[in-house]
Coordinates of C-alpha atoms and ligand atoms in Angstrom, one line a residue:
M1 CA 112.5 -34.8 -43.3
T2 CA 109.5 -35.2 -41.1
V3 CA 107.1 -37.6 -40.9
L4 CA 103.6 -35.9 -41.1
C5 CA 101.6 -39.2 -40.3
H6 CA 100.5 -42.6 -41.3
T7 CA 98.1 -42.7 -44.2
D8 CA 96.3 -44.5 -41.9
Q9 CA 95.6 -42.0 -39.5
L10 CA 93.3 -40.2 -42.4
E11 CA 90.6 -41.2 -43.4
A12 CA 89.0 -40.3 -46.9
G13 CA 87.4 -37.4 -46.7
Q14 CA 89.1 -36.0 -44.1
A15 CA 91.8 -33.4 -44.0
K16 CA 94.6 -32.5 -41.2
G17 CA 96.6 -29.2 -40.4
F18 CA 100.5 -29.4 -39.5
D19 CA 102.7 -26.6 -37.4
I20 CA 105.4 -27.2 -38.3
G21 CA 108.2 -24.5 -37.0
T22 CA 106.5 -21.4 -38.5
T23 CA 105.0 -23.4 -41.9
K24 CA 101.4 -24.6 -41.9
L25 CA 100.3 -27.6 -43.7
V26 CA 97.2 -29.4 -44.9
L27 CA 97.1 -32.3 -45.8
I28 CA 94.0 -34.3 -47.3
N29 CA 92.9 -37.8 -48.2
Y30 CA 90.3 -37.1 -51.0
R31 CA 89.4 -40.9 -52.7
N32 CA 92.0 -42.2 -50.9
E33 CA 94.7 -40.2 -52.8
F34 CA 96.8 -37.8 -50.6
Y35 CA 97.2 -34.1 -51.4
L36 CA 99.3 -32.0 -49.0
Y37 CA 99.7 -27.7 -49.0
R38 CA 100.6 -24.7 -47.5
N39 CA 98.2 -24.1 -45.3
S40 CA 98.2 -20.2 -46.4
C41 CA 95.2 -18.6 -48.8
P42 CA 97.0 -17.2 -52.3
H43 CA 93.4 -14.3 -51.1
R44 CA 95.3 -12.7 -47.7
S45 CA 98.2 -15.3 -46.9
I46 CA 96.6 -16.5 -43.9
P47 CA 95.3 -19.6 -42.8
L48 CA 92.5 -21.3 -44.4
E49 CA 91.0 -23.7 -41.3
W50 CA 87.9 -21.8 -39.0
M51 CA 89.0 -24.6 -36.4
P52 CA 91.1 -26.9 -36.1
D53 CA 91.5 -29.6 -38.7
Q54 CA 88.2 -28.0 -40.6
F55 CA 89.5 -27.5 -44.2
L56 CA 87.0 -28.8 -46.7
D57 CA 83.5 -27.7 -47.9
F58 CA 80.4 -29.6 -46.7
E59 CA 80.6 -32.0 -49.3
K60 CA 84.1 -32.5 -48.9
Q61 CA 84.8 -31.8 -52.3
Y62 CA 86.7 -29.0 -52.3
I63 CA 89.0 -27.3 -50.1
Q64 CA 87.3 -23.8 -48.9
C65 CA 88.7 -20.9 -46.6
A66 CA 87.1 -19.6 -43.9
T67 CA 87.9 -16.6 -43.7
H68 CA 85.9 -14.9 -47.7
G69 CA 84.8 -18.2 -48.8
A70 CA 87.3 -19.3 -51.6
L71 CA 86.8 -23.1 -53.0
F72 CA 90.3 -24.5 -53.9
R73 CA 90.5 -28.3 -55.9
I74 CA 91.6 -30.9 -54.0
E75 CA 93.5 -32.4 -56.6
D76 CA 95.8 -29.5 -57.6
G77 CA 94.7 -26.6 -55.3
V78 CA 93.3 -24.1 -58.3
C79 CA 90.6 -21.5 -56.5
V80 CA 87.4 -22.2 -58.1
S81 CA 85.4 -19.8 -56.7
G82 CA 85.8 -16.3 -54.5
P83 CA 88.0 -13.6 -54.1
C84 CA 90.9 -15.3 -56.3
V85 CA 89.4 -17.3 -58.8
E86 CA 92.3 -18.4 -60.7
D87 CA 95.1 -18.3 -58.2
H88 CA 96.4 -21.6 -56.6
L89 CA 97.3 -23.2 -52.9
D90 CA 101.0 -23.7 -53.2
P91 CA 101.3 -27.7 -53.1
V92 CA 104.1 -29.2 -50.9
A93 CA 106.2 -32.2 -52.5
F94 CA 105.8 -35.6 -50.0
E95 CA 106.6 -39.2 -50.2
I96 CA 104.9 -42.2 -48.9
V97 CA 107.5 -44.9 -47.4
E98 CA 105.4 -47.9 -45.7
G99 CA 102.4 -45.9 -45.4
Q100 CA 104.7 -42.7 -43.8
I101 CA 103.9 -39.8 -45.2
I102 CA 106.9 -38.0 -45.0
V103 CA 108.1 -34.2 -46.8
N104 CA 111.7 -32.1 -46.4
L105 CA 111.5 -28.6 -45.4
P106 CA 114.0 -26.5 -44.8
T107 CA 116.4 -27.0 -42.2
S108 CA 114.7 -24.0 -39.7
D109 CA 111.7 -25.7 -39.5
A110 CA 111.6 -27.6 -35.9
Q111 CA 110.1 -30.9 -35.5
I112 CA 106.8 -31.7 -35.5
P113 CA 105.2 -31.5 -31.7
A114 CA 104.1 -35.7 -30.7
E115 CA 100.5 -34.7 -30.1
Q116 CA 100.0 -33.9 -33.6
L117 CA 100.7 -37.4 -34.1
T118 CA 98.0 -38.7 -32.8
Ligands
FES1 S1 91.4 -14.8 -47.0 FE1 90.7 -17.1 -48.0 S2 89.0 -16.0 -49.4 FE2 89.8 -14.6 -48.6

């Protein structure tokens, strides 16, 4: 069980990346609902962002892959534009307990570095 962050740490319209061992995740607050995906574009299986925590398009309506510009719906991760249309990001199950966003990942995953919690 890994605590990613507190819901208060991610405002609506923001996204944040997490590296947990070898697992990369992206958490998005979209209209005060939270969505969590593996940070891996289905086109080339590489991370989505071009700079830390820059995952969304200019209008913050889609997750955007920096490499070839694929756009993914935030609500279900489905690609609606770009080279991998109708493919999708891999959702990651999580729960919110007393405001903490918690994921269960394989035990081989390391603890999250403390600096990512701020
Ligand atoms: S690697 Fe993401 S669109 Fe090509």
